[in-house]
Every structure is written in C-alpha cells, then in structure tokens.
Coordinates of C-alpha atoms in Angstrom, one line a residue:
M1 CA -8.1 10.1 21.8
I2 CA -7.7 9.4 18.1
I3 CA -4.6 7.4 17.0
D4 CA -3.6 7.3 13.3
C5 CA -1.6 4.2 12.7
H6 CA -0.4 5.0 9.2
G7 CA 1.6 8.2 8.8
H8 CA 4.6 8.8 6.6
Y9 CA 7.1 11.7 6.5
T10 CA 6.1 12.8 3.0
T11 CA 6.9 16.4 3.7
A12 CA 10.5 16.1 4.7
P13 CA 12.7 19.1 3.7
K14 CA 13.7 18.9 0.0
V15 CA 17.4 18.7 1.0
L16 CA 16.7 15.1 2.0
E17 CA 15.7 14.2 -1.5
A18 CA 18.7 16.0 -2.9
W19 CA 21.0 14.0 -0.7
R20 CA 19.3 10.8 -1.8
N21 CA 19.8 11.7 -5.4
Q22 CA 23.4 12.2 -4.8
Q23 CA 23.6 8.9 -3.0
I24 CA 22.0 7.1 -6.0
A25 CA 24.4 8.9 -8.4
G26 CA 27.3 7.7 -6.2
I27 CA 26.4 4.1 -7.0
K28 CA 27.8 4.5 -10.5
D29 CA 30.3 7.2 -9.6
P30 CA 31.7 6.8 -6.1
A31 CA 33.3 10.2 -6.3
A32 CA 29.8 11.7 -6.4
A33 CA 28.6 9.9 -3.2
P34 CA 27.8 12.2 -0.4
K35 CA 28.7 11.7 3.3
V36 CA 26.0 11.4 5.9
A37 CA 27.5 14.6 7.5
D38 CA 26.7 16.5 4.3
L39 CA 23.0 16.3 5.1
K40 CA 22.1 19.2 7.4
I41 CA 18.5 19.7 8.5
S42 CA 17.8 22.0 11.4
D43 CA 15.1 21.5 14.0
D44 CA 13.4 24.7 12.6
E45 CA 13.2 23.1 9.2
L46 CA 11.7 20.0 10.7
R47 CA 9.2 22.0 12.6
E48 CA 8.2 24.0 9.6
S49 CA 7.7 20.8 7.5
I50 CA 5.4 19.3 10.1
E51 CA 3.6 22.3 11.5
S52 CA 2.4 23.5 8.1
N53 CA 1.4 20.1 6.9
Q54 CA 0.7 17.0 9.1
L55 CA 0.2 18.8 12.4
R56 CA -2.0 21.4 10.9
L57 CA -4.3 18.8 9.3
M58 CA -4.3 16.6 12.4
R59 CA -5.6 19.6 14.4
E60 CA -8.1 20.5 11.8
R61 CA -9.4 17.0 11.6
G62 CA -9.3 16.1 15.2
C63 CA -6.5 13.5 15.2
D64 CA -4.3 13.4 18.3
L65 CA -1.3 11.0 17.6
T66 CA 0.2 9.6 14.5
I67 CA 2.4 6.5 14.2
F68 CA 5.0 8.1 11.9
S69 CA 7.4 6.3 9.6
P70 CA 9.7 7.3 6.6
R71 CA 8.0 8.0 3.3
A72 CA 7.1 4.6 1.8
S73 CA 7.9 5.3 -1.8
F74 CA 11.3 6.7 -0.7
M75 CA 12.3 3.4 0.9
A76 CA 13.2 2.1 -2.6
H77 CA 14.9 -1.1 -1.4
H78 CA 15.7 -2.1 -4.9
I79 CA 18.3 0.7 -5.3
G80 CA 21.9 -0.1 -4.5
D81 CA 23.0 -2.8 -2.0
L82 CA 22.7 -3.4 1.7
A83 CA 25.2 -0.6 2.5
I84 CA 23.1 1.9 0.5
S85 CA 19.9 0.8 2.1
S86 CA 21.4 0.7 5.6
T87 CA 22.6 4.3 5.4
W88 CA 19.4 5.5 3.9
A89 CA 17.2 3.8 6.4
S90 CA 19.3 5.1 9.3
I91 CA 19.0 8.7 8.0
C92 CA 15.2 8.5 7.4
N93 CA 14.5 6.8 10.8
E94 CA 16.6 9.4 12.6
L95 CA 14.5 12.2 11.0
C96 CA 11.3 10.6 12.2
F97 CA 12.8 10.2 15.7
R98 CA 13.7 13.9 15.7
V99 CA 10.1 14.8 14.7
S100 CA 8.8 12.6 17.6
K101 CA 11.2 14.5 20.0
L102 CA 10.0 17.9 18.7
F103 CA 6.3 16.9 18.9
P104 CA 6.2 14.1 21.5
D105 CA 2.4 14.5 22.1
N106 CA 1.6 14.1 18.4
F107 CA 4.1 11.7 16.8
I108 CA 5.7 8.4 17.6
G109 CA 8.0 6.4 15.3
A110 CA 7.7 3.2 13.2
A111 CA 10.9 2.0 11.6
M112 CA 11.9 1.6 8.0
L113 CA 14.1 -1.5 7.6
P114 CA 17.3 -1.6 5.6
Q115 CA 16.1 -4.3 3.3
S116 CA 17.9 -5.2 0.1
P117 CA 17.0 -7.8 -2.6
G118 CA 18.5 -11.2 -2.0
V119 CA 20.0 -10.2 1.4
D120 CA 19.1 -12.2 4.6
P121 CA 16.5 -10.2 6.6
K122 CA 18.6 -10.7 9.8
T123 CA 20.8 -7.9 8.5
C124 CA 17.9 -5.6 9.4
I125 CA 18.0 -6.5 13.1
P126 CA 20.6 -3.9 14.3
E127 CA 18.5 -1.0 12.8
L128 CA 15.3 -2.5 14.1
E129 CA 16.7 -2.8 17.6
K130 CA 18.2 0.7 17.6
C131 CA 14.8 2.2 16.6
V132 CA 12.9 0.4 19.2
R133 CA 15.3 0.5 22.1
D134 CA 17.0 3.9 21.5
Y135 CA 14.4 5.8 19.6
G136 CA 11.3 4.4 21.3
F137 CA 9.6 3.4 18.1
V138 CA 6.6 1.2 18.4
A139 CA 6.5 -0.8 15.1
I140 CA 8.2 -1.5 11.9
N141 CA 7.3 -1.4 8.2
L142 CA 8.1 -4.6 6.4
N143 CA 8.5 -4.7 2.6
P144 CA 7.5 -8.1 1.3
D145 CA 9.0 -7.2 -2.2
P146 CA 12.4 -5.4 -1.9
S147 CA 12.8 -6.0 -5.6
G148 CA 10.3 -3.2 -6.4
G149 CA 7.5 -4.9 -8.2
F150 CA 9.1 -8.1 -9.4
W151 CA 8.4 -10.2 -6.3
K152 CA 11.7 -12.1 -6.0
S153 CA 11.5 -12.8 -2.2
P154 CA 9.8 -15.9 -0.7
P155 CA 6.3 -15.6 0.7
L156 CA 5.9 -13.9 4.0
T157 CA 5.2 -17.3 5.6
D158 CA 8.6 -18.7 4.5
R159 CA 11.4 -19.2 7.1
H160 CA 13.3 -16.5 5.1
W161 CA 11.5 -13.9 7.2
H162 CA 11.8 -15.6 10.6
P163 CA 14.6 -13.5 11.9
I164 CA 12.4 -10.4 11.7
Y165 CA 9.4 -12.2 13.3
E166 CA 11.5 -13.6 16.1
K167 CA 12.7 -10.1 16.9
M168 CA 9.2 -8.7 16.6
V169 CA 8.0 -11.2 19.2
E170 CA 10.9 -10.5 21.5
L171 CA 10.3 -6.7 21.4
D172 CA 6.5 -7.1 21.3
I173 CA 6.0 -4.9 18.2
P174 CA 3.8 -5.3 15.1
A175 CA 4.7 -4.9 11.5
M176 CA 2.8 -3.0 8.8
I177 CA 3.3 -4.9 5.5
H178 CA 4.2 -2.0 3.2
V179 CA 5.9 -2.1 -0.2
S180 CA 7.8 0.8 -1.7
T181 CA 8.2 2.2 -5.2
S182 CA 7.4 0.0 -8.2
C183 CA 10.1 -0.1 -10.8
N184 CA 7.9 -2.4 -12.9
A185 CA 6.0 -0.3 -15.5
C186 CA 3.1 -2.7 -15.4
F187 CA 2.3 -1.6 -11.8
H188 CA 1.6 2.0 -10.8
T189 CA 3.2 2.4 -7.4
T190 CA 0.2 3.6 -5.3
G191 CA -2.7 2.6 -7.5
A192 CA -1.7 -1.0 -8.3
H193 CA 1.5 -2.1 -6.5
Y194 CA 0.4 -1.0 -3.0
I195 CA -3.0 -2.6 -3.4
N196 CA -1.6 -5.8 -5.1
A197 CA 0.9 -6.2 -2.2
D198 CA -1.8 -5.8 0.5
T199 CA -3.9 -8.4 -1.2
T200 CA -1.0 -10.7 -1.9
A201 CA 0.1 -10.6 1.8
V202 CA -3.4 -11.6 2.9
M203 CA -3.4 -14.6 0.5
Q204 CA 0.1 -15.6 1.6
L205 CA -0.9 -15.6 5.2
I206 CA -4.0 -17.7 4.4
E207 CA -1.9 -20.3 2.5
G208 CA 0.7 -20.7 5.2
D209 CA 0.8 -21.5 8.9
L210 CA 2.9 -18.6 10.1
F211 CA 0.8 -18.0 13.3
K212 CA 1.3 -21.6 14.5
D213 CA 5.0 -20.7 14.8
F214 CA 4.4 -17.2 16.0
P215 CA 1.0 -17.1 17.8
T216 CA 1.5 -13.6 19.2
L217 CA 2.8 -12.0 16.0
R218 CA 0.7 -9.0 14.9
I219 CA 0.5 -7.9 11.2
I220 CA -1.2 -4.8 9.9
I221 CA -2.4 -4.8 6.3
P222 CA -2.7 -1.2 5.1
H223 CA -5.0 0.5 2.6
G224 CA -8.0 -1.3 3.9
G225 CA -6.5 -4.7 3.3
G226 CA -6.2 -4.2 -0.5
A227 CA -8.9 -6.2 -2.3
A228 CA -9.3 -8.8 0.5
P229 CA -12.4 -7.3 2.3
Y230 CA -14.1 -6.7 -1.0
H231 CA -13.6 -10.3 -2.0
W232 CA -13.9 -11.8 1.5
G233 CA -16.1 -14.6 0.3
R234 CA -13.4 -15.6 -2.2
Y235 CA -10.8 -15.8 0.6
R236 CA -13.1 -17.7 2.9
G237 CA -13.7 -20.2 0.2
L238 CA -10.0 -20.5 -0.7
A239 CA -9.2 -21.1 2.9
Q240 CA -11.8 -23.8 3.1
A241 CA -10.4 -25.4 -0.1
L242 CA -6.9 -25.4 1.4
K243 CA -8.4 -27.1 4.5
K244 CA -7.5 -24.1 6.7
P245 CA -9.5 -23.1 9.8
L246 CA -12.1 -20.4 9.4
L247 CA -10.5 -17.1 8.7
R248 CA -11.6 -15.7 12.1
E249 CA -9.4 -18.4 13.7
H250 CA -6.7 -18.7 11.1
L251 CA -6.1 -15.0 10.3
L252 CA -8.0 -12.5 12.4
K253 CA -6.3 -13.3 15.7
N254 CA -3.2 -11.8 14.3
V255 CA -4.0 -9.7 11.2
F256 CA -5.5 -6.2 11.3
F257 CA -6.7 -3.8 8.5
D258 CA -6.4 0.0 8.5
T259 CA -8.9 2.6 7.2
C260 CA -7.0 4.1 4.2
V261 CA -9.8 3.5 1.8
Y262 CA -10.8 7.1 0.9
H263 CA -14.6 6.8 0.2
Q264 CA -17.6 6.2 2.4
P265 CA -18.9 3.0 0.7
G266 CA -15.5 1.4 1.1
I267 CA -15.4 2.1 4.9
D268 CA -19.0 0.9 5.2
L269 CA -18.0 -2.4 3.5
L270 CA -14.8 -2.7 5.6
T271 CA -16.7 -2.3 8.9
K272 CA -19.4 -4.8 7.8
V273 CA -17.0 -7.5 6.6
I274 CA -14.1 -7.3 9.0
P275 CA -14.7 -7.5 12.7
V276 CA -14.4 -4.1 14.4
D277 CA -11.7 -5.5 16.7
N278 CA -9.5 -5.9 13.6
I279 CA -9.8 -2.4 12.2
L280 CA -7.3 0.4 13.0
F281 CA -7.9 4.1 12.3
A282 CA -5.4 5.4 9.7
S283 CA -5.3 8.2 7.1
E284 CA -1.9 8.1 5.3
M285 CA -2.4 11.8 5.4
V286 CA -0.5 14.0 2.9
G287 CA 0.3 10.7 1.2
A288 CA -0.7 8.7 -1.9
V289 CA -4.2 10.2 -2.4
R290 CA -4.4 14.0 -2.0
G291 CA -6.9 16.6 -3.1
I292 CA -10.6 17.3 -2.8
D293 CA -13.2 14.6 -3.7
P294 CA -15.6 16.4 -6.0
E295 CA -18.4 14.1 -4.9
S296 CA -18.1 15.0 -1.2
G297 CA -16.3 18.3 -1.2
H298 CA -13.8 17.0 1.3
H299 CA -10.2 15.8 1.2
Y300 CA -10.0 12.1 0.2
D301 CA -7.6 11.4 3.1
D302 CA -9.8 12.9 5.8
T303 CA -10.7 9.4 6.9
K304 CA -12.3 10.4 10.2
R305 CA -15.3 11.6 8.3
Y306 CA -15.9 8.2 6.9
I307 CA -15.7 6.6 10.4
E308 CA -18.2 9.2 11.7
G309 CA -20.4 8.6 8.6
T310 CA -20.6 4.8 9.0
L311 CA -24.1 4.1 10.4
N312 CA -23.5 0.6 11.7
L313 CA -20.9 1.7 14.2
S314 CA -21.7 2.2 17.9
A315 CA -19.8 4.7 20.1
E316 CA -18.0 1.6 21.5
D317 CA -17.0 0.4 18.1
R318 CA -15.7 3.9 17.1
H319 CA -13.6 4.0 20.3
K320 CA -12.1 0.6 19.4
I321 CA -11.2 1.8 15.8
Y322 CA -9.9 5.2 17.0
E323 CA -7.9 4.2 20.0
G324 CA -8.6 0.9 21.8
N325 CA -7.4 -1.4 19.0
A326 CA -4.2 0.6 18.5
R327 CA -3.3 0.3 22.2
R328 CA -3.8 -3.4 22.0
V329 CA -1.9 -4.0 18.7
Y330 CA 0.9 -1.6 19.6
P331 CA 1.7 -2.5 23.3
R332 CA 4.8 -0.2 23.4
L333 CA 2.6 2.7 22.3
D334 CA 0.1 1.9 25.0
A335 CA 2.9 1.8 27.6
A336 CA 4.3 5.1 26.3
L337 CA 0.9 6.8 26.5
K338 CA 0.2 5.4 30.0
A339 CA 3.6 6.7 31.1
R340 CA 2.5 10.2 30.0
G341 CA -0.9 9.9 31.7
R342 CA -2.8 9.5 28.5

C-alpha cells in the first residue's frame, strides 16, 4: 500500500474560515466573538469537500492512506492567546477526526497543537492526549516558531520543548516539524518560511544533543528536509566542526525526510543523499504547490511519479518509502492497520 505522511485539510468547507475570521475579529471586539456551537458543518459537507478533492486525487494517483492534519497555514499560532489557539486547534482537530471516521480506509489523523507565543508547551498536552487517545491520531505537528516568522522560541533542543517530547515518547508518536503562516513580510509563507524552518530545524538538531535525552524520539522534517539534503556536505562538515558524531549516528537514527520536493531532480538527489530508510512518501496534496508543471505536463504535487521515475531505487527501496518506513516511524498507524488486516 502507499501511505502519504503529509496531508492537510486544505479543502475544508468555507464556513470554517468564516468562523475563524469572526474569532479573530472577536479579539478586539469580544461582542463579535462566535461560539463554538455557531460552527455547523454536516457530514455531507465534509464528504463533498474530501470526495471531490483529496480522495479523488488519491484514487487517480494510486495513494491508499493519508496522515491528515489541519491546514498548516491556518494554525496561525501567533494570533490571539492560548485560549484562542486552544479553541481553534480543538475545532480543526475534530474536523480531521470526523473525516477519518467518514473515510476510515483513507485517512488517519495527526494533531495540530494549541501553541501560543511565550506560553509553556506543556499547555498543549491535554489536546495532544485527547487526539491520540480519543481520536486515534498517530502523530502531531509541532511548530518551532509560534511567533509566525520572528523566531522568538528557544531551539528545538532546548528544555523548553521537553514536555512535548516526554509525552511523545510516552505515547510512541512522532512529530512533523511544521511552521504556520509567516507574518514577517521578509519571508513568503510557503516559498521561504516553510523551507527556512525545515533547514533551521535540521541545524538545531545537529547543534544539540536532544536524542541523548530522548533516544527513541522520532522527528519528520517536511518538504524534503528544506535545504539540508542539497547542502548535506555543509551539514556534515558543520557537525564535524562541532565535534558531533557522524550525521548517520547523530541525526539519522531519529530524523526522517518526506518527499514534498515537486520535481524529479530533487527526488533523485534526496534518494542519493539521504538513506532510503529515512525517507517517507508524502505529497502535501492540494497544498502549497498546485497546478501543472509545464515541463512535465503533470501536477507538481503528484509525487508518486517522481518516486517511480527515480532510477536508483529498487522495488525494495520503493516499498520502504511508500509503506515500510511509515509503519516503523508511526507505530500507532502500524497497529491500526494491522488491526484492520492491512
């Protein structure tokens, strides 16, 4: 089977965005703030939003299961305070849960956390636990920059983040390191901020010793690992200068990269530089990069084509990228699939 580890609910019914706009307006004018009960989305509306978009494309492209989380740019942790973020995260996670219940063979959840700038990450634990224990989610998305492009949080290796890591280890779930909208005009959200964050996360993990404290922790760096695979020699050299172990020992026991690169030479490079055991199939379908590539005539986010087109991959390697690695990195997903006889 083919498991896509990077899917977002980018096609949620428009009433969700309208409710969010009201919530934001209510920050300045509490009288304008909506109630959670004001948001009404039927199962039929959810089905339509999925069947005509993600599910249709999954079937056309031969993808079986998507690990599905709230829309990344909608997380917007920089907006409001902890109460605002908590309400918004709860709503978005519940919608992903409902999608997973409507389409249990095709979607399984990953949680958005109710992060807020300057707030202790341990405040995220109740939502995290609810999503894993009650909703059956198999992972979380962790935003290393809740300030929205100004990087006011400590590095990912700082003890600031330990409450999240401790709970991840307890529940045996991985985290995808994924920022949200940039409110810094210097950084385009998907073209700069996302890729900068991926690259920054890799360098922070190289500089620190996080995996000495959490040897079983598993981290996914999306968008092909940002610039890291392209500059792998630089990072190997920096690790050496910092007197760290070789990256295969220091980083690649715990860190994984997805395939959201969107062109054949990029996937070719990724699979040559990064060990196949550290690559997870992903598309971020109907996400940041849409449309037809005029050079290939195919959708940019049809990433299965790139895996099939990579000449240095054996059938065994493709199986690892498509399915085997995901089952290993997401143990709760593997358990859920085995329970269903898959």
